Every structure is written in C-alpha cells, then in structure tokens.
Amino acid sequence: MQAVTDSSILEQCQEALRKRLLALLPQLYKKDFIFQGKQNNATDRRLFNNVPVHYAPDIGLWYAYNELDAYHWNPFGLGDPALAARNLSIGLEINIPYKYNRRVNGIFVEDANGDIYLAHRGKLSGIKRAFFFDHYTGQKTAVHDCERQFVVALVTPLYDPALARNIKSFANSVAGIKQLYKMA
C-alpha cells in the first residue's frame, strides 16, 4: 500500500469521507465539544459550541467535523449524542492533514488496484503506537510514503457501503485498547 501524499488528493478523499458520513449518519444534533490537542507543537484547548453532530441510531455512531489550523478534525463517538449531558466525549479522532504529515494520525492509503482506504497510525492520546499495535486485532498493513515504510490500522475502504459500521468497529477496538491501557 502507498500513502496518499498529494495535498489535492488528500482534500478530495477528506471531502468524500465527510460527504459519505453525512449521508450515512442522517440525524443532526448541535453539541458542545472541548478540544484538547496539539496545534503547531503547542497545547491547544478550545471550546466549540453548537457543532453539528451527525448520528445514525441503527449504527450507534456519531461524527462531527471542523477545520483546524493544520488538519481536518474528524471526531467520532459511540452512542446517542442526544443523551450526553453537556459536552460530548470523543472516543476516536481520525484527523486528516491538509498537507501530508506523519504526526497526524489519520491517513488515506491506496492499494495496487487504486482503491483508497481510511487508516490510522495507531497513536492515541497518551498511548504509544507499540501498545496500540500489540493489542489491535483488526487488519494492519505496511504502507510506504516517499521516504519510509510503517504499519497502519486499516479502518475501512473509503467507498465501502459499510463505511460508518467499519468506523464504529474501529472505534470499539480503540475503546477496548484504552481500557486495557488504563488497567496496565
């Protein structure tokens, strides 16, 4: 597999992901988020108010979207967002950089047939990649970019009809790994 590194193709893939998720997750809520992460090597903590959150009750997955300074913010969570008291608890982020960047965990990869997949590099907040991959039981694959080879977790083919269900399955795996890490 090859990493998608061209900025224009990254944008096309991100837009396809966003549009597909909006179609697959039809219920709309407005929720608040507290975002805490890294932007330009500095800790960034922001409150986002009234963010559109898309949800499908038959799948049990929600999705939101925002454009941050260096990447497309793609947070996901499990369960009905209407039941959240205040701020939603983010279970997983698969953020996609505007310009190829190994520090951002979301990545699109292309196979030999030209099919595009959404993948994750395995670094979760506070959890090292090695721990993630030691405990991740889903599909992993080697990926090449311009300079390196590395392993990613394949989340879903971008155009799979089961895209949202595949992301939910990955979110469940991430939740399990986070629980294991807390107990370690």
Tab-separated table of N, CA and C in Angstrom, residues 5 28 32 44 50 53 58 60 71 73 99 118-119 122 135 141 143 151 153 156 183:
chain	number	residue	atom	x	y	z
A	5	THR	N	-0.085	11.168	-0.486
A	5	THR	CA	0.697	12.308	-0.009
A	5	THR	C	0.387	13.599	-0.753
A	28	LEU	N	-29.293	14.915	12.935
A	28	LEU	CA	-28.434	16.059	13.226
A	28	LEU	C	-28.736	16.618	14.607
A	32	ASP	N	-21.761	20.653	22.144
A	32	ASP	CA	-20.529	21.344	22.510
A	32	ASP	C	-19.402	20.328	22.675
A	44	ASP	N	-3.241	23.007	22.682
A	44	ASP	CA	-4.375	23.804	22.225
A	44	ASP	C	-5.618	23.287	22.927
A	50	ASN	N	-22.112	24.431	19.768
A	50	ASN	CA	-23.131	24.159	18.744
A	50	ASN	C	-22.553	23.564	17.463
A	53	VAL	N	-23.491	17.615	14.811
A	53	VAL	CA	-23.104	16.230	15.073
A	53	VAL	C	-24.083	15.331	14.333
A	58	ASP	N	-29.323	3.300	14.120
A	58	ASP	CA	-29.160	1.881	13.789
A	58	ASP	C	-27.694	1.447	13.819
A	60	GLY	N	-25.267	3.463	15.785
A	60	GLY	CA	-24.760	3.836	17.109
A	60	GLY	C	-23.452	4.600	17.058
A	71	TYR	N	-5.149	20.586	10.150
A	71	TYR	CA	-5.807	19.365	9.692
A	71	TYR	C	-7.325	19.449	9.791
A	73	TRP	N	-10.471	18.044	11.377
A	73	TRP	CA	-10.785	17.393	12.649
A	73	TRP	C	-11.984	16.484	12.429
A	99	LYS	N	-1.817	18.969	4.393
A	99	LYS	CA	-0.593	18.613	3.681
A	99	LYS	C	-0.032	17.382	4.383
A	118	LEU	N	-9.292	4.451	4.378
A	118	LEU	CA	-9.047	5.282	5.545
A	118	LEU	C	-8.269	4.421	6.535
A	119	ALA	N	-7.199	4.972	7.087
A	119	ALA	CA	-6.366	4.211	8.022
A	119	ALA	C	-5.955	5.106	9.185
A	122	GLY	N	-2.187	4.651	14.713
A	122	GLY	CA	-2.115	3.918	15.970
A	122	GLY	C	-1.674	4.713	17.174
A	135	HIS	N	-2.072	-4.673	20.805
A	135	HIS	CA	-3.408	-5.085	21.240
A	135	HIS	C	-4.486	-4.964	20.161
A	141	THR	N	-1.555	-3.149	7.973
A	141	THR	CA	-0.820	-3.298	6.724
A	141	THR	C	0.391	-2.384	6.714
A	143	VAL	N	2.690	0.308	4.904
A	143	VAL	CA	2.443	1.412	3.980
A	143	VAL	C	3.776	2.092	3.681
A	151	VAL	N	3.603	0.765	9.648
A	151	VAL	CA	2.376	-0.023	9.777
A	151	VAL	C	1.230	0.903	10.156
A	153	ALA	N	-3.283	0.815	10.888
A	153	ALA	CA	-4.514	0.040	11.060
A	153	ALA	C	-5.454	0.451	9.938
A	156	THR	N	-11.251	1.285	6.964
A	156	THR	CA	-12.316	0.973	6.007
A	156	THR	C	-11.938	1.429	4.607
A	183	MET	N	-5.835	-0.326	32.638
A	183	MET	CA	-5.621	-1.429	33.576
A	183	MET	C	-4.149	-1.848	33.654
